[in-house]
Amino acid sequence: MSFFKEGDLQNGSVRLSDDGRSIVIIDQTKLPMTEAYLTLTTKEEIYNAIKILAVRGAPAIGICAAYGMYVLSIPKKDMGYDEFAAAMKADGEYVNSSRPTAVNLSWAVKRQMAVIEGNKDKSVPEIIELLKEEAIAIHKEDIEMCGTISEYGLSLIKPGDGILTHCNAGPLATSKYGTAIGPMLLGKERGIDFKVFADETRPLLQGARLTSYELTKAGIDVTLICDNMASMVMKNGWVQACFVGCDRVAANGDFANKIGTSGVAILAKYYGIPFYTLGPTSTIDMSCPTGADIKIEQRDPEEVKKMWYKEPMALEETKCFNPSFDVTDHELLTAIITDRGIVYPPFDVNLKKLFA
Ligand code: MRU
């Protein structure tokens, strides 16, 4: 079954502009109250949009980087091959340095560099056309992968179940259905209803601003909770499964996702609730042995102390720790739901089989 439909490439959170020379993204920093769009043409604009989370979510960042490599290649059409390849490598490295944790960013840049390096015999304008085709292929593949992941996720839950999610792993973070909230969106299309609990996700509030926005607009029953309410909601028996996204899955099944995910996993284990991460194979990094090898992004302390408040919520001199992600140990994980199937423990063995 194909999940890709005509018009999907124009309707997601990331797309090519009508003239094909820029990327258009929905500005996720302005949601939920304002639906504003940003046009990105230069490498600085692309870098900055990823850095400030105007475009965010591992797969969406990858799609943006793939289109970015195409858009950045256009003004280089008159260069010779060597100059072109060197300039594209430098641009790719710059865009890739915007955020370190989500592997989809470097994965997409590498895929585009492979197009450049594998077509030395072609003219630069021909290579530029191939970069466009590759970006579109990455975008379409993500739509298919998210659809398939949603289908697998849906097979694990029953109508009426309560599902707890953390951060945002919906269409805004991907291409269409999303990963962790894809099963509920796909279920809704088929007349199956669930009750979703969305952690607000301190400090950047992706759960409040994005997940509850997406689910409300889709007509899905969603209850927003502060992160520190998850334990009570689980204790009350309202949660039958936890679905979260991932930014990088290591070869042993440890995975990085939004800060606070590991705490949700520990709670789920305590209350005997199955805990799943859902992600496309582009988020699995078999070159990364364990979670200890994942680089965790550290962000500006101002996001914790000031960002959402009229006045600061801590003294200027207060020390602050603001890691953007944490690593959930594979022992806390029931299964990894991927586009190639549901992977159960032992993850080191079964992830290898997935890529065999
Ligand atoms: O910092 P963010 O908002 O980019 O973090 C996003 C997440 O942690 C998501 O859960 C993850 O990227 C998966 S999106 C399908």
Coordinates of C-alpha atoms and ligand atoms in Angstrom, one line a residue:
M1 CA 0.0 0.0 0.0
S2 CA 1.2 3.5 -0.8
F3 CA 0.7 6.3 1.6
F4 CA 2.0 9.0 -0.8
K5 CA -0.8 11.1 -2.4
E6 CA -0.7 13.8 -5.0
G7 CA -0.2 17.1 -3.3
D8 CA 1.7 15.7 -0.3
L9 CA 5.0 17.3 -1.3
Q10 CA 3.3 20.7 -1.2
N11 CA 1.3 20.3 2.0
G12 CA 3.9 19.3 4.6
S13 CA 5.9 21.3 7.1
V14 CA 8.8 21.5 4.6
R15 CA 8.5 22.0 0.8
L16 CA 10.2 23.6 -2.2
S17 CA 9.0 27.1 -3.1
D18 CA 6.8 27.4 -6.3
D19 CA 9.8 28.8 -8.2
G20 CA 11.9 25.8 -7.0
R21 CA 14.7 28.0 -5.8
S22 CA 14.0 28.1 -2.0
I23 CA 12.6 26.0 0.8
V24 CA 9.4 27.0 2.5
I25 CA 8.8 25.8 6.0
I26 CA 6.0 26.4 8.5
D27 CA 7.7 28.4 11.4
Q28 CA 7.3 26.0 14.3
T29 CA 8.4 28.6 16.7
K30 CA 5.2 30.6 16.1
L31 CA 2.7 27.8 16.6
P32 CA 0.1 27.2 17.8
M33 CA -1.3 30.7 17.7
T34 CA 0.2 31.9 14.4
E35 CA 0.6 29.8 11.2
A36 CA 3.5 31.7 9.6
Y37 CA 5.9 30.5 6.9
L38 CA 9.6 31.1 6.3
T39 CA 11.4 31.1 3.0
L40 CA 15.0 29.8 3.2
T41 CA 17.4 30.4 0.4
T42 CA 20.9 30.9 1.9
K43 CA 22.9 28.5 3.9
E44 CA 22.7 30.9 6.9
E45 CA 18.9 30.9 6.7
I46 CA 18.8 27.1 6.6
Y47 CA 21.3 26.7 9.4
N48 CA 19.4 29.2 11.6
A49 CA 16.0 27.7 10.9
I50 CA 17.3 24.3 12.1
K51 CA 19.2 25.9 15.1
I52 CA 16.2 27.9 16.5
L53 CA 13.8 24.9 15.8
A54 CA 11.7 26.8 13.2
V55 CA 12.0 23.4 11.5
R56 CA 12.5 20.6 13.9
G57 CA 11.9 16.9 14.4
A58 CA 14.5 14.4 13.1
P59 CA 12.9 13.5 9.8
A60 CA 11.8 17.1 9.0
I61 CA 15.3 18.3 9.6
G62 CA 16.6 15.6 7.2
I63 CA 14.1 16.6 4.5
C64 CA 15.0 20.3 5.0
A65 CA 18.7 19.5 4.7
A66 CA 18.1 17.4 1.5
Y67 CA 16.2 20.3 -0.2
G68 CA 18.8 22.7 1.3
M69 CA 21.6 20.9 -0.5
Y70 CA 19.6 21.3 -3.8
V71 CA 18.8 24.9 -3.2
L72 CA 22.4 25.8 -2.3
S73 CA 23.6 24.1 -5.5
I74 CA 21.5 26.3 -7.8
P75 CA 23.8 29.4 -7.8
K76 CA 26.8 27.2 -8.4
K77 CA 25.7 26.0 -11.8
D78 CA 28.6 27.7 -13.7
M79 CA 31.3 26.2 -11.6
G80 CA 33.5 23.4 -12.8
Y81 CA 33.0 20.0 -11.1
D82 CA 35.9 20.2 -8.6
E83 CA 35.0 23.7 -7.4
F84 CA 31.3 22.7 -7.2
A85 CA 32.0 19.5 -5.2
A86 CA 34.3 21.4 -2.7
A87 CA 31.7 24.2 -2.3
M88 CA 28.9 21.8 -1.7
K89 CA 31.0 19.8 0.8
A90 CA 31.6 23.0 2.8
D91 CA 27.9 24.0 2.6
G92 CA 26.9 20.5 3.7
E93 CA 29.3 20.6 6.7
Y94 CA 28.0 24.0 7.7
V95 CA 24.3 23.0 7.6
N96 CA 25.1 19.7 9.4
S97 CA 26.7 21.6 12.2
S98 CA 23.4 23.3 13.1
R99 CA 22.3 20.5 15.5
P100 CA 24.3 17.4 16.5
T101 CA 21.9 14.8 17.8
A102 CA 19.3 13.9 15.1
V103 CA 21.1 11.6 12.7
N104 CA 18.7 12.4 9.9
L105 CA 20.5 15.7 9.3
S106 CA 23.9 14.2 8.5
W107 CA 22.2 11.2 6.8
A108 CA 20.5 13.5 4.3
V109 CA 23.6 15.6 3.7
K110 CA 25.6 12.4 3.1
R111 CA 23.0 11.1 0.6
Q112 CA 23.2 14.4 -1.3
M113 CA 27.0 14.3 -1.3
A114 CA 26.9 10.7 -2.6
V115 CA 24.9 12.0 -5.6
I116 CA 27.6 14.6 -6.2
E117 CA 30.5 12.2 -5.8
G118 CA 28.8 9.4 -7.8
N119 CA 28.1 11.5 -10.9
K120 CA 31.5 13.1 -11.6
D121 CA 31.0 12.2 -15.3
K122 CA 27.9 14.5 -15.6
S123 CA 27.8 18.3 -16.0
V124 CA 27.2 20.4 -13.0
P125 CA 23.7 21.5 -14.2
E126 CA 22.8 17.8 -14.6
I127 CA 24.1 17.0 -11.1
I128 CA 21.9 19.9 -9.7
E129 CA 18.9 18.3 -11.3
L130 CA 19.8 14.9 -9.7
L131 CA 20.1 16.7 -6.3
K132 CA 16.5 17.9 -6.8
E133 CA 15.4 14.4 -7.6
E134 CA 17.2 13.0 -4.6
A135 CA 15.6 15.5 -2.2
I136 CA 12.1 14.7 -3.6
A137 CA 12.9 11.0 -3.2
I138 CA 13.9 11.5 0.4
H139 CA 10.7 13.4 1.1
K140 CA 8.5 10.8 -0.6
E141 CA 10.4 7.9 1.2
D142 CA 9.7 9.6 4.5
I143 CA 6.0 9.8 3.7
E144 CA 6.0 6.1 3.0
M145 CA 8.1 5.2 6.0
C146 CA 5.9 7.2 8.4
G147 CA 2.7 5.6 6.9
T148 CA 4.2 2.1 7.4
I149 CA 5.4 2.9 10.9
S150 CA 1.9 4.2 11.7
E151 CA 0.4 1.0 10.5
Y152 CA 2.7 -1.1 12.6
G153 CA 2.0 1.1 15.6
L154 CA -1.7 0.9 15.1
S155 CA -1.5 -3.0 15.2
L156 CA -0.2 -2.8 18.8
I157 CA -3.1 -0.8 20.3
K158 CA -6.8 -1.2 20.8
P159 CA -9.7 1.2 20.2
G160 CA -10.1 3.5 23.2
D161 CA -6.6 2.9 24.5
G162 CA -4.8 5.8 26.3
I163 CA -1.5 6.6 24.7
L164 CA 1.1 8.9 26.3
T165 CA 3.5 10.8 24.1
H166 CA 6.4 13.1 24.8
C167 CA 7.6 16.0 22.6
N168 CA 6.3 16.1 19.0
A169 CA 6.7 13.3 16.6
G170 CA 3.7 14.2 14.3
P171 CA 3.4 15.6 10.8
L172 CA 5.2 18.8 11.7
A173 CA 8.3 16.8 12.7
T174 CA 8.2 14.6 9.6
S175 CA 6.4 14.6 6.3
K176 CA 2.8 13.3 6.8
Y177 CA 1.5 11.1 9.5
G178 CA 4.5 11.4 11.8
T179 CA 5.9 8.6 13.8
A180 CA 4.8 8.5 17.4
I181 CA 1.5 10.1 16.8
G182 CA 1.0 8.5 13.3
P183 CA -0.9 5.5 14.6
M184 CA -3.5 7.7 16.2
L185 CA -3.8 9.8 13.0
L186 CA -4.1 6.8 10.9
G187 CA -6.6 5.3 13.3
K188 CA -8.7 8.4 13.1
E189 CA -8.8 8.1 9.3
R190 CA -10.2 4.6 9.9
G191 CA -12.7 5.6 12.5
I192 CA -10.7 4.3 15.5
D193 CA -10.4 6.6 18.4
F194 CA -7.8 6.8 21.1
K195 CA -7.2 9.1 24.1
V196 CA -3.8 10.8 23.9
F197 CA -1.9 12.3 26.8
A198 CA 0.6 14.9 25.5
D199 CA 3.4 15.8 27.9
E200 CA 3.9 19.6 27.5
T201 CA 7.7 18.9 27.2
R202 CA 9.7 21.5 29.0
P203 CA 11.5 23.7 28.2
L204 CA 10.5 24.3 24.6
L205 CA 6.9 23.0 25.0
Q206 CA 6.7 20.9 21.8
G207 CA 4.0 18.8 23.4
A208 CA 1.8 21.8 24.3
R209 CA 2.5 24.0 21.2
L210 CA 2.7 21.3 18.5
T211 CA 1.4 17.9 19.5
S212 CA -1.8 19.1 21.1
Y213 CA -2.3 21.5 18.2
E214 CA -1.9 18.8 15.6
L215 CA -4.1 16.3 17.5
T216 CA -6.8 18.9 18.2
K217 CA -6.9 19.9 14.6
A218 CA -7.2 16.2 13.6
G219 CA -10.2 15.8 15.9
I220 CA -8.3 13.4 18.3
D221 CA -9.1 13.3 22.0
V222 CA -5.9 14.9 23.5
T223 CA -5.2 15.9 27.1
L224 CA -2.3 18.2 27.7
I225 CA -0.3 17.4 30.9
C226 CA 2.8 18.9 32.5
D227 CA 5.7 16.6 32.3
N228 CA 5.6 16.0 36.0
M229 CA 2.0 14.7 35.8
A230 CA 2.9 11.6 33.7
S231 CA 3.3 9.4 36.8
M232 CA -0.1 10.2 38.2
V233 CA -1.8 9.6 34.8
M234 CA -0.1 6.2 34.5
K235 CA -1.0 5.3 38.1
N236 CA -4.6 6.1 37.4
G237 CA -4.6 3.4 34.8
W238 CA -5.3 5.9 31.9
V239 CA -2.2 4.9 29.8
Q240 CA -2.1 1.5 27.9
A241 CA 1.0 2.4 25.9
C242 CA 3.7 5.1 25.5
F243 CA 4.7 6.1 22.0
V244 CA 7.7 8.4 21.6
G245 CA 9.9 9.4 18.6
C246 CA 13.6 9.2 18.3
D247 CA 16.5 11.3 17.1
R248 CA 19.1 8.6 16.9
V249 CA 18.9 4.9 17.7
A250 CA 22.2 3.2 18.5
A251 CA 23.1 -0.3 17.3
N252 CA 22.2 -1.7 20.8
G253 CA 18.7 -0.1 20.9
D254 CA 19.6 2.8 23.2
F255 CA 18.1 5.9 21.7
A256 CA 18.2 9.7 22.0
N257 CA 14.9 11.6 22.1
K258 CA 13.7 14.8 23.6
I259 CA 14.8 15.5 27.2
G260 CA 12.5 13.7 29.6
T261 CA 11.9 10.7 27.4
S262 CA 14.1 8.4 29.6
G263 CA 12.1 9.5 32.7
V264 CA 8.8 8.5 30.9
A265 CA 10.4 5.1 30.1
I266 CA 11.4 4.5 33.7
L267 CA 7.8 5.4 34.9
A268 CA 6.3 3.1 32.2
K269 CA 8.5 0.2 33.4
Y270 CA 7.4 0.8 37.0
Y271 CA 3.7 0.8 36.1
G272 CA 4.1 -2.1 33.6
I273 CA 3.1 -0.1 30.6
P274 CA 4.6 -1.0 27.2
F275 CA 7.0 1.7 26.0
Y276 CA 7.8 2.0 22.3
T277 CA 9.9 4.3 20.2
L278 CA 8.8 4.8 16.6
G279 CA 11.2 5.9 13.9
P280 CA 12.2 5.5 10.3
T281 CA 15.3 3.5 9.4
S282 CA 16.9 6.8 8.5
T283 CA 17.0 7.5 12.3
I284 CA 18.9 4.2 13.1
D285 CA 22.6 4.8 13.3
M286 CA 24.3 1.4 13.1
S287 CA 27.7 3.1 13.2
C288 CA 26.9 4.3 16.7
P289 CA 27.4 1.4 19.1
T290 CA 25.6 2.6 22.2
G291 CA 23.7 5.6 23.7
A292 CA 26.9 6.7 25.3
D293 CA 28.3 7.5 21.8
I294 CA 25.4 9.9 21.0
K295 CA 26.3 13.6 21.1
I296 CA 23.7 15.4 23.2
E297 CA 23.0 19.0 22.2
Q298 CA 23.2 21.5 24.9
R299 CA 21.0 24.6 24.5
D300 CA 20.9 28.1 25.8
P301 CA 19.9 28.3 29.5
E302 CA 17.7 31.3 28.7
E303 CA 15.2 28.8 27.2
V304 CA 14.6 27.5 30.7
K305 CA 14.8 30.7 32.7
K306 CA 13.2 33.3 30.4
M307 CA 11.7 32.1 27.2
W308 CA 8.0 31.8 27.8
Y309 CA 7.7 34.3 30.6
K310 CA 6.9 38.0 30.9
E311 CA 9.8 38.2 33.3
P312 CA 12.7 35.8 34.2
M313 CA 11.7 32.9 36.4
A314 CA 15.2 32.6 37.9
L315 CA 17.9 35.1 39.0
E316 CA 20.4 36.0 36.3
E317 CA 23.2 34.3 38.2
T318 CA 21.3 31.0 38.7
K319 CA 23.2 28.1 37.1
C320 CA 21.2 26.2 34.5
F321 CA 21.6 22.9 32.7
N322 CA 19.7 22.6 29.4
P323 CA 20.3 19.4 27.5
S324 CA 18.0 19.1 24.5
F325 CA 17.9 15.2 24.5
D326 CA 18.5 12.3 26.8
V327 CA 19.3 8.7 26.1
T328 CA 16.8 6.0 27.0
D329 CA 18.4 2.7 27.9
H330 CA 17.3 -0.2 25.6
E331 CA 16.4 -2.3 28.6
L332 CA 13.4 0.1 29.2
L333 CA 12.2 -0.4 25.7
T334 CA 9.4 -2.9 24.7
A335 CA 10.1 -2.5 20.9
I336 CA 11.3 -0.2 18.2
I337 CA 8.6 0.4 15.6
T338 CA 10.3 1.0 12.2
D339 CA 9.2 1.1 8.6
R340 CA 10.8 -2.4 8.1
G341 CA 8.9 -3.9 11.0
I342 CA 8.7 -4.1 14.8
V343 CA 12.0 -4.8 16.4
Y344 CA 12.0 -6.6 19.7
P345 CA 14.9 -7.5 22.1
P346 CA 17.6 -8.5 21.8
F347 CA 18.0 -5.2 19.9
D348 CA 21.7 -5.6 19.0
V349 CA 20.9 -8.9 17.2
N350 CA 17.6 -7.8 15.7
L351 CA 18.6 -4.4 14.5
K352 CA 21.5 -6.0 12.6
K353 CA 19.0 -8.4 11.0
L354 CA 16.9 -5.4 9.9
F355 CA 19.8 -4.0 7.9
A356 CA 21.1 -7.4 6.7
Ligands
MRU1 O1 14.4 19.4 19.7 P1 13.3 18.8 18.8 O2 12.0 19.4 18.9 O3 13.8 18.7 17.3 O4 13.2 17.3 19.3 C1 12.4 16.4 18.5 C2 12.2 15.1 19.1 O5 12.8 14.7 20.1 C3 11.3 14.1 18.4 O6 10.7 13.2 19.2 C4 12.2 13.4 17.4 O7 12.9 14.2 16.6 C5 11.3 12.5 16.5 S1 10.4 13.4 15.4 C6 9.5 12.2 14.5

